[in-house]
Short mmCIF file of C-alpha atoms in Angstrom, two decimals:
data_model
loop_
_atom_site.label_atom_id
_atom_site.label_comp_id
_atom_site.label_asym_id
_atom_site.label_seq_id
_atom_site.Cartn_x
_atom_site.Cartn_y
_atom_site.Cartn_z
CA UNK A 1 130.36 -34.00 113.52
CA UNK A 2 133.05 -36.44 114.64
CA UNK A 3 134.38 -35.87 118.15
CA UNK A 4 138.20 -36.99 118.14
CA UNK A 5 138.12 -36.98 122.04
CA UNK A 6 135.24 -39.10 122.39
CA UNK A 7 136.38 -41.58 119.89
CA UNK A 8 139.82 -41.74 121.45
CA UNK A 9 138.29 -42.55 124.86
CA UNK A 10 138.41 -46.40 123.98
CA UNK A 11 141.50 -46.12 121.87
CA UNK A 12 142.99 -49.27 123.28
CA UNK A 13 140.02 -51.40 122.44
CA UNK A 14 139.42 -49.74 119.00
CA UNK A 15 143.03 -50.18 118.10
CA UNK A 16 143.40 -53.94 118.43
CA UNK A 17 141.43 -54.67 115.28
CA UNK A 18 143.48 -52.29 113.26
CA UNK A 19 146.61 -54.07 114.44
CA UNK A 20 145.36 -57.42 113.60
CA UNK A 21 144.14 -56.30 110.22
CA UNK A 22 147.35 -54.84 109.28
CA UNK A 23 149.46 -57.71 110.59
CA UNK A 24 147.95 -59.87 107.75
CA UNK A 25 149.20 -57.51 105.04
CA UNK A 26 152.50 -58.98 103.94
CA UNK A 27 153.80 -55.96 101.79
CA UNK A 28 157.62 -55.80 102.40
CA UNK A 29 158.51 -52.51 100.96
CA UNK A 30 155.51 -50.68 99.56
CA UNK A 31 155.92 -47.34 97.70
CA UNK A 32 152.64 -45.79 98.94
CA UNK A 33 150.59 -46.63 101.87
CA UNK A 34 146.97 -45.09 102.24
CA UNK A 35 144.80 -45.03 105.21
CA UNK A 36 141.14 -44.34 103.97
CA UNK A 37 139.27 -43.15 107.10
CA UNK A 38 142.29 -42.20 109.00
CA UNK A 39 140.42 -40.75 112.09
CA UNK A 40 142.57 -38.75 114.41
CA UNK A 41 145.65 -40.45 113.01
CA UNK A 42 146.76 -42.32 116.04
CA UNK A 43 146.74 -45.55 114.19
CA UNK A 44 147.85 -44.14 110.75
CA UNK A 45 151.18 -43.34 112.50
CA UNK A 46 151.88 -46.87 113.27
CA UNK A 47 151.80 -47.34 109.42
CA UNK A 48 154.70 -45.02 109.00
CA UNK A 49 156.55 -46.94 111.72
CA UNK A 50 156.10 -50.33 109.95
CA UNK A 51 156.84 -48.89 106.42
CA UNK A 52 159.09 -45.95 107.31
CA UNK A 53 160.25 -45.63 103.43
CA UNK A 54 156.63 -45.52 102.20
CA UNK A 55 154.88 -42.41 101.16
CA UNK A 56 151.94 -42.14 103.63
CA UNK A 57 148.47 -40.93 102.35
CA UNK A 58 145.63 -40.43 104.89
CA UNK A 59 142.02 -39.35 104.10
CA UNK A 60 139.06 -38.71 106.31
CA UNK A 61 135.61 -37.18 105.57
CA UNK A 62 135.56 -35.25 108.91
CA UNK A 63 137.46 -31.95 109.14
CA UNK A 64 137.76 -32.38 113.08
CA UNK A 65 139.19 -35.77 112.60
CA UNK A 66 141.75 -34.53 109.85
CA UNK A 67 142.70 -31.58 112.07
CA UNK A 68 143.60 -34.13 114.79
CA UNK A 69 145.65 -36.12 112.35
CA UNK A 70 147.50 -33.15 111.43
CA UNK A 71 148.45 -32.32 114.75
CA UNK A 72 150.18 -35.73 114.90
CA UNK A 73 152.24 -34.60 112.09
CA UNK A 74 150.34 -36.30 109.21
CA UNK A 75 149.74 -34.83 105.99
CA UNK A 76 146.07 -36.00 106.14
CA UNK A 77 143.35 -34.44 103.89
CA UNK A 78 139.62 -34.06 104.03
CA UNK A 79 137.69 -36.19 101.24
CA UNK A 80 135.05 -38.65 100.24
CA UNK A 81 136.61 -42.12 99.98
CA UNK A 82 133.77 -43.04 97.35
CA UNK A 83 135.67 -40.48 95.18
CA UNK A 84 139.25 -41.50 95.94
CA UNK A 85 141.38 -42.99 93.20
CA UNK A 86 144.83 -44.91 93.92
CA UNK A 87 147.85 -43.25 92.62
CA UNK A 88 149.93 -45.49 90.28
CA UNK A 89 152.32 -46.34 93.03
CA UNK A 90 149.76 -47.31 95.65
CA UNK A 91 150.84 -50.69 97.17
CA UNK A 92 148.79 -50.89 100.30
CA UNK A 93 145.27 -49.62 101.14
CA UNK A 94 143.86 -49.81 104.62
CA UNK A 95 140.17 -49.04 105.51
CA UNK A 96 139.21 -49.62 109.11
CA UNK A 97 135.73 -49.13 110.46
CA UNK A 98 134.60 -46.99 107.47
CA UNK A 99 133.02 -49.16 104.79
CA UNK A 100 129.84 -50.04 107.06
CA UNK A 101 128.59 -46.43 106.23
CA UNK A 102 128.54 -47.01 102.40
CA UNK A 103 125.55 -48.86 100.87
CA UNK A 104 127.55 -49.29 97.48
CA UNK A 105 130.75 -50.74 99.14
CA UNK A 106 130.89 -53.75 96.96
CA UNK A 107 130.98 -51.74 93.82
CA UNK A 108 133.70 -49.53 95.36
CA UNK A 109 135.74 -52.44 96.42
CA UNK A 110 135.57 -53.99 93.04
CA UNK A 111 136.62 -50.68 91.36
CA UNK A 112 139.63 -50.48 93.67
CA UNK A 113 140.90 -53.91 92.84
CA UNK A 114 140.60 -53.06 89.16
CA UNK A 115 142.53 -49.62 89.62
CA UNK A 116 145.25 -50.92 91.99
CA UNK A 117 148.43 -52.54 90.40
CA UNK A 118 148.93 -56.29 90.36
CA UNK A 119 150.48 -57.27 93.76
CA UNK A 120 148.83 -54.38 95.76
CA UNK A 121 147.21 -55.09 99.09
CA UNK A 122 143.68 -54.02 100.08
CA UNK A 123 142.66 -54.46 103.61
CA UNK A 124 139.36 -53.63 105.37
CA UNK A 125 137.78 -54.04 108.86
CA UNK A 126 134.18 -53.27 109.63
CA UNK A 127 132.12 -53.75 112.87
CA UNK A 128 129.60 -56.50 112.75
CA UNK A 129 127.59 -56.13 115.72
CA UNK A 130 124.40 -54.56 114.22
CA UNK A 131 122.30 -57.57 115.53
CA UNK A 132 123.62 -57.01 119.13
CA UNK A 133 121.54 -55.70 122.00
CA UNK A 134 123.42 -52.33 121.65
CA UNK A 135 122.23 -51.75 118.22
CA UNK A 136 118.99 -53.24 118.49
CA UNK A 137 118.10 -50.98 121.45
CA UNK A 138 119.25 -47.99 119.69
CA UNK A 139 116.94 -48.80 116.80
CA UNK A 140 114.22 -49.30 119.27
CA UNK A 141 114.57 -45.85 120.81
CA UNK A 142 114.86 -44.09 117.35
CA UNK A 143 111.89 -46.10 116.11
CA UNK A 144 109.68 -45.10 119.17
CA UNK A 145 110.70 -41.48 119.77
CA UNK A 146 112.60 -40.21 116.74
CA UNK A 147 111.51 -42.24 113.68
CA UNK A 148 112.53 -39.62 111.22
CA UNK A 149 116.16 -40.35 112.22
CA UNK A 150 116.05 -44.10 111.31
CA UNK A 151 117.73 -43.83 107.87
CA UNK A 152 120.77 -42.64 109.65
CA UNK A 153 121.28 -46.02 111.45
CA UNK A 154 121.43 -48.07 108.22
CA UNK A 155 124.82 -49.88 108.01
CA UNK A 156 126.11 -52.31 105.46
CA UNK A 157 128.31 -55.20 106.28
CA UNK A 158 128.94 -58.50 104.53
CA UNK A 159 129.94 -61.96 106.03
CA UNK A 160 133.66 -62.99 105.60
CA UNK A 161 132.27 -65.25 102.78
CA UNK A 162 130.43 -62.20 101.21
CA UNK A 163 133.64 -60.06 101.31
CA UNK A 164 135.67 -62.92 99.50
CA UNK A 165 133.10 -63.10 96.97
CA UNK A 166 133.14 -59.34 96.38
CA UNK A 167 136.97 -59.50 95.91
CA UNK A 168 136.79 -62.65 93.79
CA UNK A 169 139.86 -62.71 91.48
CA UNK A 170 142.19 -61.63 94.34
CA UNK A 171 144.04 -63.76 96.86
CA UNK A 172 141.72 -63.28 99.85
CA UNK A 173 142.11 -63.81 103.54
CA UNK A 174 138.70 -63.05 105.24
CA UNK A 175 137.63 -63.78 108.77
CA UNK A 176 135.61 -62.60 111.88
CA UNK A 177 136.41 -62.10 115.43
CA UNK A 178 134.25 -61.30 118.33
CA UNK A 179 136.15 -59.28 121.14
CA UNK A 180 134.97 -59.19 124.65
CA UNK A 181 135.76 -55.64 125.50
CA UNK A 182 135.99 -55.00 129.36
CA UNK A 183 134.73 -51.30 129.67
CA UNK A 184 134.87 -49.09 132.80
CA UNK A 185 132.80 -46.15 134.02
CA UNK A 186 129.25 -45.08 134.05
CA UNK A 187 127.27 -45.80 130.99
CA UNK A 188 130.23 -47.39 129.41
CA UNK A 189 128.44 -49.11 126.34
CA UNK A 190 126.40 -45.73 125.72
CA UNK A 191 129.73 -43.77 125.75
CA UNK A 192 131.22 -46.42 123.55
CA UNK A 193 128.61 -46.06 120.82
CA UNK A 194 128.38 -42.20 121.25
CA UNK A 195 131.83 -42.13 119.68
CA UNK A 196 130.63 -44.10 116.61
CA UNK A 197 127.26 -45.39 115.56
CA UNK A 198 125.49 -42.56 117.46
CA UNK A 199 127.60 -39.80 115.65
CA UNK A 200 124.82 -38.93 113.07
CA UNK A 201 122.10 -38.94 115.76
CA UNK A 202 123.97 -36.35 117.82
CA UNK A 203 124.54 -34.23 114.87
CA UNK A 204 120.84 -34.21 113.98
CA UNK A 205 119.64 -33.25 117.49
CA UNK A 206 119.81 -30.05 119.54
CA UNK A 207 121.37 -30.22 123.09
CA UNK A 208 118.08 -30.75 124.84
CA UNK A 209 116.91 -33.56 122.55
CA UNK A 210 120.31 -35.17 122.67
CA UNK A 211 120.10 -35.17 126.45
CA UNK A 212 116.47 -36.71 126.19
CA UNK A 213 117.71 -39.38 123.79
CA UNK A 214 120.62 -40.39 125.98
CA UNK A 215 118.16 -40.49 129.00
CA UNK A 216 115.84 -42.98 127.12
CA UNK A 217 118.58 -45.20 125.90
CA UNK A 218 120.94 -45.39 128.87
CA UNK A 219 118.79 -47.56 131.25
CA UNK A 220 118.02 -49.85 128.35
CA UNK A 221 121.59 -50.41 127.61
CA UNK A 222 122.56 -50.62 131.41
CA UNK A 223 120.11 -53.53 131.62
CA UNK A 224 121.31 -55.27 128.53
CA UNK A 225 125.01 -54.87 129.69
CA UNK A 226 125.04 -54.89 133.44
CA UNK A 227 127.93 -53.70 135.60
CA UNK A 228 129.84 -56.49 137.27
CA UNK A 229 130.59 -56.70 140.89
CA UNK A 230 134.04 -55.36 140.13
CA UNK A 231 132.45 -52.16 138.27
CA UNK A 232 133.39 -53.25 134.76
CA UNK A 233 130.95 -53.85 131.85
CA UNK A 234 131.54 -56.73 129.47
CA UNK A 235 130.84 -55.62 125.86
CA UNK A 236 130.93 -58.44 123.06
CA UNK A 237 131.69 -56.88 119.72
CA UNK A 238 131.82 -58.58 116.46
CA UNK A 239 134.02 -57.42 113.65
CA UNK A 240 134.69 -58.58 109.98
CA UNK A 241 137.90 -58.54 108.19
CA UNK A 242 139.22 -59.18 104.75
CA UNK A 243 142.74 -58.79 103.31
CA UNK A 244 143.12 -59.04 99.56
CA UNK A 245 146.09 -59.09 97.42
CA UNK A 246 145.36 -57.93 93.56
CA UNK A 247 146.22 -60.58 91.01
#
């Protein structure tokens, strides 16, 4: 279960990649703009601000996230993006921090490019930090104490060149960026991943097991990402982007 409050705890940091992704979409007057994986809708609303005349479509698999998006006035709906099909007037599709959960995302992306009209834009962003200490330590704890949960931590991300190859035939702009997030508070990195990568782990564990899991992981993360003298924690985070215009 997604927790919109936990996810929004780092809203400023999480929003920057979305804005940098959308800035590379050069659509001037799209008829329909779609946000696949809209989350609580705080970023989806900015699409309406940029393209006020467009029909805005928002989809997320989490009922909790969709409820939060609807509270912002969005006509969001619950759905599986693997089953989503673009309406004929779809001119912009945004997918931010969603596709990493899908093992067959390459086939999905290729299908979308064949179903979208010529000139439509497809923009995606995924986390690419799965070789970072945060994820490696998470896997270490799971494999040592909860090995039955390891399949919940299988993420799928291509390099920029990999996405360019998947989107071959389109006009593609692909790149990667490593952000240095300056976090504050106790167990800052643990709290960050609790809102994202740890979500399926939290859903699989009861309250006592979850507390034990956090207690085992927290000191490992604290050593890998020590608090600085000013109380902040530096958290490098790599992300991969691709923007394609359908030919």
